[in-house]
mmCIF file of N, CA and C in Angstrom:
data_model
loop_
_atom_site.group_PDB
_atom_site.id
_atom_site.type_symbol
_atom_site.label_atom_id
_atom_site.label_comp_id
_atom_site.label_asym_id
_atom_site.label_seq_id
_atom_site.Cartn_x
_atom_site.Cartn_y
_atom_site.Cartn_z
ATOM 1 N N MET R 1 153.458 68.067 86.413
ATOM 2 C CA MET R 1 152.116 68.189 85.892
ATOM 3 C C MET R 1 151.983 69.445 85.043
ATOM 4 N N PHE R 2 152.603 70.504 85.412
ATOM 5 C CA PHE R 2 152.497 71.748 84.656
ATOM 6 C C PHE R 2 153.701 71.960 83.737
ATOM 7 N N ILE R 3 154.330 70.883 83.381
ATOM 8 C CA ILE R 3 155.515 70.959 82.515
ATOM 9 C C ILE R 3 155.149 71.468 81.132
ATOM 10 N N LEU R 4 153.997 71.070 80.647
ATOM 11 C CA LEU R 4 153.614 71.470 79.293
ATOM 12 C C LEU R 4 153.562 72.988 79.149
ATOM 13 N N VAL R 5 153.064 73.683 80.150
ATOM 14 C CA VAL R 5 152.966 75.144 80.070
ATOM 15 C C VAL R 5 154.356 75.752 79.992
ATOM 16 N N LYS R 6 155.293 75.268 80.778
ATOM 17 C CA LYS R 6 156.656 75.793 80.741
ATOM 18 C C LYS R 6 157.307 75.521 79.391
ATOM 19 N N ASP R 7 157.133 74.294 78.898
ATOM 20 C CA ASP R 7 157.749 73.945 77.615
ATOM 21 C C ASP R 7 157.207 74.803 76.492
ATOM 22 N N ILE R 8 155.917 75.014 76.467
ATOM 23 C CA ILE R 8 155.319 75.793 75.379
ATOM 24 C C ILE R 8 155.681 77.259 75.507
ATOM 25 N N SER R 9 155.785 77.752 76.730
ATOM 26 C CA SER R 9 156.127 79.170 76.880
ATOM 27 C C SER R 9 157.568 79.449 76.454
ATOM 28 N N ASN R 10 158.425 78.436 76.460
ATOM 29 C CA ASN R 10 159.813 78.617 76.020
ATOM 30 C C ASN R 10 159.970 78.498 74.507
ATOM 31 N N VAL R 11 158.975 77.908 73.843
ATOM 32 C CA VAL R 11 159.064 77.726 72.387
ATOM 33 C C VAL R 11 158.709 79.036 71.701
ATOM 34 N N ASN R 12 159.461 79.377 70.687
ATOM 35 C CA ASN R 12 159.180 80.591 69.910
ATOM 36 C C ASN R 12 158.345 80.219 68.698
ATOM 37 N N PHE R 13 157.132 80.754 68.643
ATOM 38 C CA PHE R 13 156.253 80.524 67.506
ATOM 39 C C PHE R 13 156.328 81.738 66.595
ATOM 40 N N ASP R 14 156.264 81.463 65.287
ATOM 41 C CA ASP R 14 156.253 82.560 64.328
ATOM 42 C C ASP R 14 154.912 83.280 64.360
ATOM 43 N N ASN R 15 153.891 82.541 64.623
ATOM 44 C CA ASN R 15 152.539 83.085 64.592
ATOM 45 C C ASN R 15 152.019 83.208 66.036
ATOM 46 N N GLU R 16 151.536 84.368 66.375
ATOM 47 C CA GLU R 16 151.015 84.612 67.730
ATOM 48 C C GLU R 16 149.801 83.733 68.015
ATOM 49 N N PHE R 17 148.981 83.504 66.998
ATOM 50 C CA PHE R 17 147.796 82.663 67.144
ATOM 51 C C PHE R 17 148.200 81.236 67.512
ATOM 52 N N LEU R 18 149.222 80.695 66.846
ATOM 53 C CA LEU R 18 149.674 79.335 67.153
ATOM 54 C C LEU R 18 150.199 79.242 68.587
ATOM 55 N N ARG R 19 150.910 80.272 69.003
ATOM 56 C CA ARG R 19 151.435 80.269 70.370
ATOM 57 C C ARG R 19 150.286 80.277 71.390
ATOM 58 N N LEU R 20 149.259 81.108 71.148
ATOM 59 C CA LEU R 20 148.101 81.152 72.052
ATOM 60 C C LEU R 20 147.318 79.839 72.032
ATOM 61 N N ALA R 21 147.178 79.261 70.841
ATOM 62 C CA ALA R 21 146.467 77.985 70.726
ATOM 63 C C ALA R 21 147.214 76.893 71.483
ATOM 64 N N ALA R 22 148.527 76.839 71.312
ATOM 65 C CA ALA R 22 149.323 75.829 72.009
ATOM 66 C C ALA R 22 149.270 76.039 73.516
ATOM 67 N N LEU R 23 149.335 77.278 73.938
ATOM 68 C CA LEU R 23 149.252 77.587 75.362
ATOM 69 C C LEU R 23 147.878 77.203 75.926
ATOM 70 N N SER R 24 146.823 77.479 75.164
ATOM 71 C CA SER R 24 145.464 77.121 75.592
ATOM 72 C C SER R 24 145.312 75.612 75.719
ATOM 73 N N LEU R 25 145.823 74.880 74.731
ATOM 74 C CA LEU R 25 145.741 73.417 74.790
ATOM 75 C C LEU R 25 146.529 72.875 75.976
ATOM 76 N N SER R 26 147.666 73.473 76.226
ATOM 77 C CA SER R 26 148.472 73.045 77.365
ATOM 78 C C SER R 26 147.738 73.287 78.681
ATOM 79 N N LEU R 27 147.104 74.448 78.797
ATOM 80 C CA LEU R 27 146.339 74.746 80.008
ATOM 81 C C LEU R 27 145.156 73.797 80.176
ATOM 82 N N LEU R 28 144.485 73.481 79.062
ATOM 83 C CA LEU R 28 143.369 72.528 79.129
ATOM 84 C C LEU R 28 143.849 71.150 79.561
ATOM 85 N N ALA R 29 144.999 70.737 79.042
ATOM 86 C CA ALA R 29 145.549 69.435 79.425
ATOM 87 C C ALA R 29 145.871 69.413 80.914
ATOM 88 N N ASN R 30 146.483 70.481 81.403
ATOM 89 C CA ASN R 30 146.802 70.544 82.831
ATOM 90 C C ASN R 30 145.539 70.601 83.682
ATOM 91 N N LEU R 31 144.537 71.300 83.190
ATOM 92 C CA LEU R 31 143.273 71.378 83.911
ATOM 93 C C LEU R 31 142.616 70.001 84.001
ATOM 94 N N SER R 32 142.718 69.222 82.931
ATOM 95 C CA SER R 32 142.117 67.889 82.947
ATOM 96 C C SER R 32 142.797 66.992 83.970
ATOM 97 N N PHE R 33 144.096 67.213 84.222
ATOM 98 C CA PHE R 33 144.773 66.423 85.248
ATOM 99 C C PHE R 33 144.190 66.698 86.634
ATOM 100 N N VAL R 34 143.682 67.889 86.821
ATOM 101 C CA VAL R 34 143.085 68.260 88.103
ATOM 102 C C VAL R 34 141.599 67.907 88.130
ATOM 103 N N ALA R 35 140.900 68.169 87.042
ATOM 104 C CA ALA R 35 139.442 68.027 87.016
ATOM 105 C C ALA R 35 138.996 66.570 87.048
ATOM 106 N N VAL R 36 139.659 65.706 86.312
ATOM 107 C CA VAL R 36 139.213 64.312 86.223
ATOM 108 C C VAL R 36 139.234 63.627 87.591
ATOM 109 N N PRO R 37 140.319 63.752 88.366
ATOM 110 C CA PRO R 37 140.265 63.128 89.704
ATOM 111 C C PRO R 37 139.165 63.706 90.593
ATOM 112 N N LEU R 38 138.898 64.999 90.468
ATOM 113 C CA LEU R 38 137.818 65.597 91.260
ATOM 114 C C LEU R 38 136.462 65.033 90.867
ATOM 115 N N ILE R 39 136.253 64.837 89.584
ATOM 116 C CA ILE R 39 134.990 64.264 89.100
ATOM 117 C C ILE R 39 134.819 62.850 89.642
ATOM 118 N N PHE R 40 135.901 62.050 89.597
ATOM 119 C CA PHE R 40 135.822 60.689 90.120
ATOM 120 C C PHE R 40 135.549 60.695 91.628
ATOM 121 N N LYS R 41 136.167 61.599 92.353
ATOM 122 C CA LYS R 41 135.964 61.679 93.799
ATOM 123 C C LYS R 41 134.516 62.044 94.114
ATOM 124 N N GLN R 42 133.949 62.979 93.364
ATOM 125 C CA GLN R 42 132.552 63.353 93.574
ATOM 126 C C GLN R 42 131.630 62.171 93.288
ATOM 127 N N SER R 43 131.932 61.416 92.239
ATOM 128 C CA SER R 43 131.113 60.245 91.911
ATOM 129 C C SER R 43 131.198 59.205 93.021
ATOM 130 N N GLU R 44 132.405 58.987 93.540
ATOM 131 C CA GLU R 44 132.567 58.032 94.637
ATOM 132 C C GLU R 44 131.776 58.478 95.864
ATOM 133 N N ASN R 45 131.792 59.765 96.155
ATOM 134 C CA ASN R 45 131.038 60.281 97.300
ATOM 135 C C ASN R 45 129.540 60.085 97.105
ATOM 136 N N ARG R 46 129.054 60.321 95.902
ATOM 137 C CA ARG R 46 127.621 60.136 95.627
ATOM 138 C C ARG R 46 127.226 58.675 95.788
ATOM 139 N N VAL R 47 128.063 57.769 95.273
ATOM 140 C CA VAL R 47 127.777 56.339 95.396
ATOM 141 C C VAL R 47 127.787 55.930 96.866
ATOM 142 N N SER R 48 128.745 56.427 97.614
ATOM 143 C CA SER R 48 128.832 56.114 99.045
ATOM 144 C C SER R 48 127.595 56.612 99.787
ATOM 145 N N ASN R 49 127.171 57.828 99.502
ATOM 146 C CA ASN R 49 125.965 58.373 100.140
ATOM 147 C C ASN R 49 124.730 57.580 99.759
ATOM 148 N N LEU R 50 124.649 57.162 98.505
ATOM 149 C CA LEU R 50 123.513 56.362 98.053
ATOM 150 C C LEU R 50 123.489 55.016 98.771
ATOM 151 N N ARG R 51 124.651 54.396 98.943
ATOM 152 C CA ARG R 51 124.712 53.122 99.672
ATOM 153 C C ARG R 51 124.247 53.297 101.111
ATOM 154 N N LYS R 52 124.647 54.397 101.748
ATOM 155 C CA LYS R 52 124.218 54.658 103.126
ATOM 156 C C LYS R 52 122.703 54.803 103.198
ATOM 157 N N LYS R 53 122.123 55.516 102.228
ATOM 158 C CA LYS R 53 120.667 55.691 102.216
ATOM 159 C C LYS R 53 119.962 54.360 102.004
ATOM 160 N N ILE R 54 120.492 53.537 101.102
ATOM 161 C CA ILE R 54 119.884 52.229 100.841
ATOM 162 C C ILE R 54 119.927 51.376 102.102
ATOM 163 N N ASP R 55 121.068 51.351 102.786
ATOM 164 C CA ASP R 55 121.180 50.596 104.037
ATOM 165 C C ASP R 55 120.178 51.100 105.072
ATOM 166 N N HIS R 56 120.049 52.419 105.167
ATOM 167 C CA HIS R 56 119.109 53.018 106.122
ATOM 168 C C HIS R 56 117.676 52.587 105.809
ATOM 169 N N TYR R 57 117.285 52.650 104.538
ATOM 170 C CA TYR R 57 115.925 52.275 104.167
ATOM 171 C C TYR R 57 115.689 50.775 104.310
ATOM 172 N N GLU R 58 116.732 49.958 104.106
ATOM 173 C CA GLU R 58 116.574 48.521 104.315
ATOM 174 C C GLU R 58 116.317 48.217 105.789
ATOM 175 N N LYS R 59 116.992 48.940 106.683
ATOM 176 C CA LYS R 59 116.756 48.748 108.118
ATOM 177 C C LYS R 59 115.336 49.159 108.484
ATOM 178 N N ILE R 60 114.874 50.262 107.927
ATOM 179 C CA ILE R 60 113.497 50.706 108.182
ATOM 180 C C ILE R 60 112.511 49.671 107.665
ATOM 181 N N GLU R 61 112.781 49.137 106.485
ATOM 182 C CA GLU R 61 111.891 48.131 105.910
ATOM 183 C C GLU R 61 111.837 46.882 106.791
ATOM 184 N N GLU R 62 112.983 46.461 107.339
ATOM 185 C CA GLU R 62 113.003 45.313 108.241
ATOM 186 C C GLU R 62 112.164 45.584 109.490
ATOM 187 N N LYS R 63 112.295 46.785 110.049
ATOM 188 C CA LYS R 63 111.512 47.135 111.234
ATOM 189 C C LYS R 63 110.021 47.147 110.921
ATOM 190 N N LEU R 64 109.664 47.693 109.758
ATOM 191 C CA LEU R 64 108.254 47.708 109.368
ATOM 192 C C LEU R 64 107.731 46.291 109.168
ATOM 193 N N GLN R 65 108.569 45.421 108.613
ATOM 194 C CA GLN R 65 108.163 44.032 108.414
ATOM 195 C C GLN R 65 107.911 43.363 109.765
ATOM 196 N N CYS R 66 108.787 43.612 110.743
ATOM 197 C CA CYS R 66 108.590 43.061 112.093
ATOM 198 C C CYS R 66 107.297 43.587 112.710
ATOM 199 N N CYS R 67 107.053 44.885 112.549
ATOM 200 C CA CYS R 67 105.816 45.477 113.075
ATOM 201 C C CYS R 67 104.598 44.858 112.413
ATOM 202 N N THR R 68 104.677 44.661 111.111
ATOM 203 C CA THR R 68 103.564 44.064 110.379
ATOM 204 C C THR R 68 103.282 42.658 110.888
ATOM 205 N N GLU R 69 104.330 41.874 111.094
ATOM 206 C CA GLU R 69 104.146 40.511 111.596
ATOM 207 C C GLU R 69 103.553 40.516 113.002
ATOM 208 N N GLU R 70 104.023 41.429 113.849
ATOM 209 C CA GLU R 70 103.463 41.535 115.197
ATOM 210 C C GLU R 70 101.987 41.910 115.151
ATOM 211 N N LEU R 71 101.658 42.876 114.310
ATOM 212 C CA LEU R 71 100.263 43.305 114.216
ATOM 213 C C LEU R 71 99.376 42.187 113.681
ATOM 214 N N ARG R 72 99.884 41.405 112.747
ATOM 215 C CA ARG R 72 99.085 40.285 112.226
ATOM 216 C C ARG R 72 98.866 39.234 113.308
ATOM 217 N N SER R 73 99.892 38.979 114.120
ATOM 218 C CA SER R 73 99.709 38.005 115.205
ATOM 219 C C SER R 73 98.709 38.529 116.236
ATOM 220 N N ILE R 74 98.757 39.829 116.519
ATOM 221 C CA ILE R 74 97.770 40.422 117.437
ATOM 222 C C ILE R 74 96.370 40.302 116.847
ATOM 223 N N GLN R 75 96.266 40.505 115.547
ATOM 224 C CA GLN R 75 94.962 40.403 114.900
ATOM 225 C C GLN R 75 94.420 38.983 115.027
ATOM 226 N N ILE R 76 95.278 37.991 114.869
ATOM 227 C CA ILE R 76 94.840 36.595 115.009
ATOM 228 C C ILE R 76 94.367 36.329 116.436
ATOM 229 N N ILE R 77 95.106 36.848 117.409
ATOM 230 C CA ILE R 77 94.710 36.680 118.813
ATOM 231 C C ILE R 77 93.362 37.344 119.064
ATOM 232 N N CYS R 78 93.187 38.534 118.524
ATOM 233 C CA CYS R 78 91.916 39.245 118.715
ATOM 234 C C CYS R 78 90.760 38.481 118.093
ATOM 235 N N GLU R 79 90.982 37.925 116.910
ATOM 236 C CA GLU R 79 89.908 37.175 116.256
ATOM 237 C C GLU R 79 89.571 35.917 117.044
ATOM 238 N N SER R 80 90.577 35.255 117.603
ATOM 239 C CA SER R 80 90.286 34.060 118.404
ATOM 240 C C SER R 80 89.599 34.438 119.713
ATOM 241 N N SER R 81 89.973 35.583 120.298
ATOM 242 C CA SER R 81 89.298 36.052 121.519
ATOM 243 C C SER R 81 87.854 36.423 121.224
ATOM 244 N N GLU R 82 87.639 36.973 120.048
ATOM 245 C CA GLU R 82 86.284 37.351 119.651
ATOM 246 C C GLU R 82 85.402 36.113 119.581
ATOM 247 N N ASN R 83 85.936 35.028 119.041
ATOM 248 C CA ASN R 83 85.168 33.789 118.967
ATOM 249 C C ASN R 83 84.967 33.186 120.357
ATOM 250 N N ALA R 84 85.915 33.415 121.271
ATOM 251 C CA ALA R 84 85.797 32.882 122.630
ATOM 252 C C ALA R 84 84.684 33.570 123.404
ATOM 253 N N SER R 85 84.303 34.763 123.013
ATOM 254 C CA SER R 85 83.245 35.471 123.743
ATOM 255 C C SER R 85 81.899 34.773 123.602
ATOM 256 N N GLU R 86 81.768 33.904 122.631
ATOM 257 C CA GLU R 86 80.522 33.156 122.462
ATOM 258 C C GLU R 86 80.334 32.138 123.589
ATOM 259 N N VAL R 87 81.412 31.826 124.309
ATOM 260 C CA VAL R 87 81.361 30.832 125.378
ATOM 261 C C VAL R 87 80.601 31.351 126.596
ATOM 262 N N PHE R 88 80.563 32.681 126.747
ATOM 263 C CA PHE R 88 79.907 33.247 127.928
ATOM 264 C C PHE R 88 78.431 32.829 127.973
ATOM 265 N N SER R 89 77.960 32.601 129.195
ATOM 266 C CA SER R 89 76.547 32.248 129.372
ATOM 267 C C SER R 89 75.697 33.515 129.260
ATOM 268 N N PRO R 90 74.369 33.380 129.145
ATOM 269 C CA PRO R 90 73.519 34.559 128.994
ATOM 270 C C PRO R 90 73.332 35.343 130.289
ATOM 271 N N ASP R 91 74.096 35.043 131.346
ATOM 272 C CA ASP R 91 74.016 35.798 132.600
ATOM 273 C C ASP R 91 74.319 37.264 132.307
ATOM 274 N N ALA R 92 73.613 38.187 132.947
ATOM 275 C CA ALA R 92 73.722 39.622 132.658
ATOM 276 C C ALA R 92 75.133 40.148 132.904
ATOM 277 N N ASP R 93 75.750 39.787 134.027
ATOM 278 C CA ASP R 93 77.091 40.283 134.324
ATOM 279 C C ASP R 93 78.104 39.785 133.296
ATOM 280 N N LYS R 94 77.990 38.520 132.982
ATOM 281 C CA LYS R 94 78.916 37.963 131.997
ATOM 282 C C LYS R 94 78.666 38.559 130.618
ATOM 283 N N ALA R 95 77.431 38.864 130.342
ATOM 284 C CA ALA R 95 77.115 39.477 129.047
ATOM 285 C C ALA R 95 77.734 40.870 128.957
ATOM 286 N N LYS R 96 77.679 41.613 130.085
ATOM 287 C CA LYS R 96 78.311 42.939 130.085
ATOM 288 C C LYS R 96 79.825 42.822 129.900
ATOM 289 N N ILE R 97 80.405 41.832 130.581
ATOM 290 C CA ILE R 97 81.850 41.610 130.431
ATOM 291 C C ILE R 97 82.178 41.259 128.984
ATOM 292 N N ALA R 98 81.357 40.377 128.422
ATOM 293 C CA ALA R 98 81.588 39.972 127.036
ATOM 294 C C ALA R 98 81.462 41.168 126.096
ATOM 295 N N ALA R 99 80.458 42.004 126.336
ATOM 296 C CA ALA R 99 80.275 43.187 125.486
ATOM 297 C C ALA R 99 81.459 44.142 125.630
ATOM 298 N N TYR R 100 81.943 44.297 126.853
ATOM 299 C CA TYR R 100 83.103 45.170 127.085
ATOM 300 C C TYR R 100 84.322 44.663 126.300
ATOM 301 N N TYR R 101 84.597 43.352 126.463
ATOM 302 C CA TYR R 101 85.754 42.806 125.748
ATOM 303 C C TYR R 101 85.541 42.813 124.243
ATOM 304 N N GLN R 102 84.322 42.598 123.839
ATOM 305 C CA GLN R 102 84.009 42.647 122.411
ATOM 306 C C GLN R 102 84.307 44.044 121.855
ATOM 307 N N GLY R 103 83.936 45.083 122.612
ATOM 308 C CA GLY R 103 84.229 46.455 122.191
ATOM 309 C C GLY R 103 85.722 46.729 122.127
ATOM 310 N N MET R 104 86.449 46.218 123.125
ATOM 311 C CA MET R 104 87.900 46.405 123.110
ATOM 312 C C MET R 104 88.535 45.694 121.918
ATOM 313 N N ILE R 105 88.076 44.489 121.661
ATOM 314 C CA ILE R 105 88.615 43.733 120.529
ATOM 315 C C ILE R 105 88.332 44.473 119.223
ATOM 316 N N TYR R 106 87.136 45.031 119.108
ATOM 317 C CA TYR R 106 86.800 45.789 117.901
ATOM 318 C C TYR R 106 87.737 46.991 117.731
ATOM 319 N N GLN R 107 87.978 47.719 118.826
ATOM 320 C CA GLN R 107 88.878 48.873 118.750
ATOM 321 C C GLN R 107 90.298 48.456 118.358
ATOM 322 N N ILE R 108 90.768 47.354 118.954
ATOM 323 C CA ILE R 108 92.116 46.872 118.620
ATOM 324 C C ILE R 108 92.191 46.477 117.149
ATOM 325 N N LYS R 109 91.159 45.778 116.675
ATOM 326 C CA LYS R 109 91.158 45.365 115.264
ATOM 327 C C LYS R 109 91.165 46.571 114.333
ATOM 328 N N GLU R 110 90.408 47.602 114.687
ATOM 329 C CA GLU R 110 90.380 48.807 113.854
ATOM 330 C C GLU R 110 91.742 49.499 113.844
ATOM 331 N N LYS R 111 92.388 49.575 115.006
ATOM 332 C CA LYS R 111 93.723 50.174 115.065
ATOM 333 C C LYS R 111 94.717 49.374 114.231
ATOM 334 N N ILE R 112 94.591 48.055 114.292
ATOM 335 C CA ILE R 112 95.488 47.199 113.507
ATOM 336 C C ILE R 112 95.274 47.438 112.017
ATOM 337 N N LYS R 113 94.016 47.523 111.603
ATOM 338 C CA LYS R 113 93.735 47.782 110.185
ATOM 339 C C LYS R 113 94.333 49.112 109.741
ATOM 340 N N LEU R 114 94.174 50.141 110.571
ATOM 341 C CA LEU R 114 94.735 51.451 110.234
ATOM 342 C C LEU R 114 96.258 51.403 110.166
ATOM 343 N N THR R 115 96.875 50.710 111.133
ATOM 344 C CA THR R 115 98.341 50.625 111.151
ATOM 345 C C THR R 115 98.855 49.855 109.947
ATOM 346 N N LEU R 116 98.224 48.719 109.656
ATOM 347 C CA LEU R 116 98.639 47.937 108.486
ATOM 348 C C LEU R 116 98.440 48.735 107.206
ATOM 349 N N GLY R 117 97.345 49.477 107.139
ATOM 350 C CA GLY R 117 97.110 50.320 105.966
ATOM 351 C C GLY R 117 98.161 51.401 105.832
ATOM 352 N N ALA R 118 98.535 52.018 106.957
ATOM 353 C CA ALA R 118 99.556 53.072 106.923
ATOM 354 C C ALA R 118 100.903 52.504 106.520
ATOM 355 N N ILE R 119 101.245 51.334 107.055
ATOM 356 C CA ILE R 119 102.523 50.711 106.687
ATOM 357 C C ILE R 119 102.523 50.366 105.212
ATOM 358 N N GLY R 120 101.425 49.800 104.722
ATOM 359 C CA GLY R 120 101.338 49.465 103.301
ATOM 360 C C GLY R 120 101.431 50.699 102.431
ATOM 361 N N TYR R 121 100.780 51.792 102.848
ATOM 362 C CA TYR R 121 100.821 53.038 102.086
ATOM 363 C C TYR R 121 102.234 53.599 102.044
ATOM 364 N N LYS R 122 102.936 53.600 103.202
ATOM 365 C CA LYS R 122 104.299 54.134 103.251
ATOM 366 C C LYS R 122 105.249 53.304 102.405
ATOM 367 N N SER R 123 105.104 51.973 102.468
ATOM 368 C CA SER R 123 106.020 51.143 101.684
ATOM 369 C C SER R 123 105.728 51.276 100.196
ATOM 370 N N ARG R 124 104.439 51.446 99.833
ATOM 371 C CA ARG R 124 104.123 51.667 98.416
ATOM 372 C C ARG R 124 104.685 52.999 97.960
ATOM 373 N N GLY R 125 104.566 54.024 98.802
ATOM 374 C CA GLY R 125 105.102 55.345 98.471
ATOM 375 C C GLY R 125 106.609 55.304 98.314
ATOM 376 N N LYS R 126 107.272 54.553 99.196
ATOM 377 C CA LYS R 126 108.733 54.431 99.112
ATOM 378 C C LYS R 126 109.122 53.700 97.835
ATOM 379 N N ASN R 127 108.384 52.621 97.517
ATOM 380 C CA ASN R 127 108.694 51.876 96.299
ATOM 381 C C ASN R 127 108.466 52.729 95.064
ATOM 382 N N ASN R 128 107.404 53.530 95.067
ATOM 383 C CA ASN R 128 107.139 54.399 93.921
ATOM 384 C C ASN R 128 108.226 55.445 93.770
ATOM 385 N N SER R 129 108.706 56.009 94.885
ATOM 386 C CA SER R 129 109.763 57.021 94.790
ATOM 387 C C SER R 129 111.074 56.388 94.368
ATOM 388 N N ASN R 130 111.343 55.144 94.791
ATOM 389 C CA ASN R 130 112.564 54.462 94.357
ATOM 390 C C ASN R 130 112.499 54.119 92.876
ATOM 391 N N ASN R 131 111.311 53.740 92.403
ATOM 392 C CA ASN R 131 111.172 53.397 90.988
ATOM 393 C C ASN R 131 111.306 54.614 90.099
ATOM 394 N N SER R 132 110.902 55.782 90.595
ATOM 395 C CA SER R 132 110.992 56.992 89.774
ATOM 396 C C SER R 132 112.420 57.485 89.671
ATOM 397 N N ASN R 133 113.285 57.126 90.652
ATOM 398 C CA ASN R 133 114.695 57.536 90.609
ATOM 399 C C ASN R 133 115.399 56.603 89.726
#
């Protein structure tokens, strides 16, 4: 690999400038033999790290999708339970029970809305950051 430097150093040049120029070119050529593989290795490492990050974010996205589906199914159950509260008779005890469950259903629905909103916000933020890269 460093043969060029030895060969040029053995050659007698009439002009000192030509000898220095040839030596400089030889050193640059030898340097490129070292630098180019390092550049390729760094690029491979960056691509590998990027693939790992993409895989990681895809797994997170799958988990968020599962959570979203679960929350939507809970929301459907809550809405059907809310409609079932109309079945209660006007008896005072049953009315209190209905009001209690109605309040719980309202709280659950609000939590679901907040969670779905947060998931949507995070996924939009992630998509925006991916699009900017």
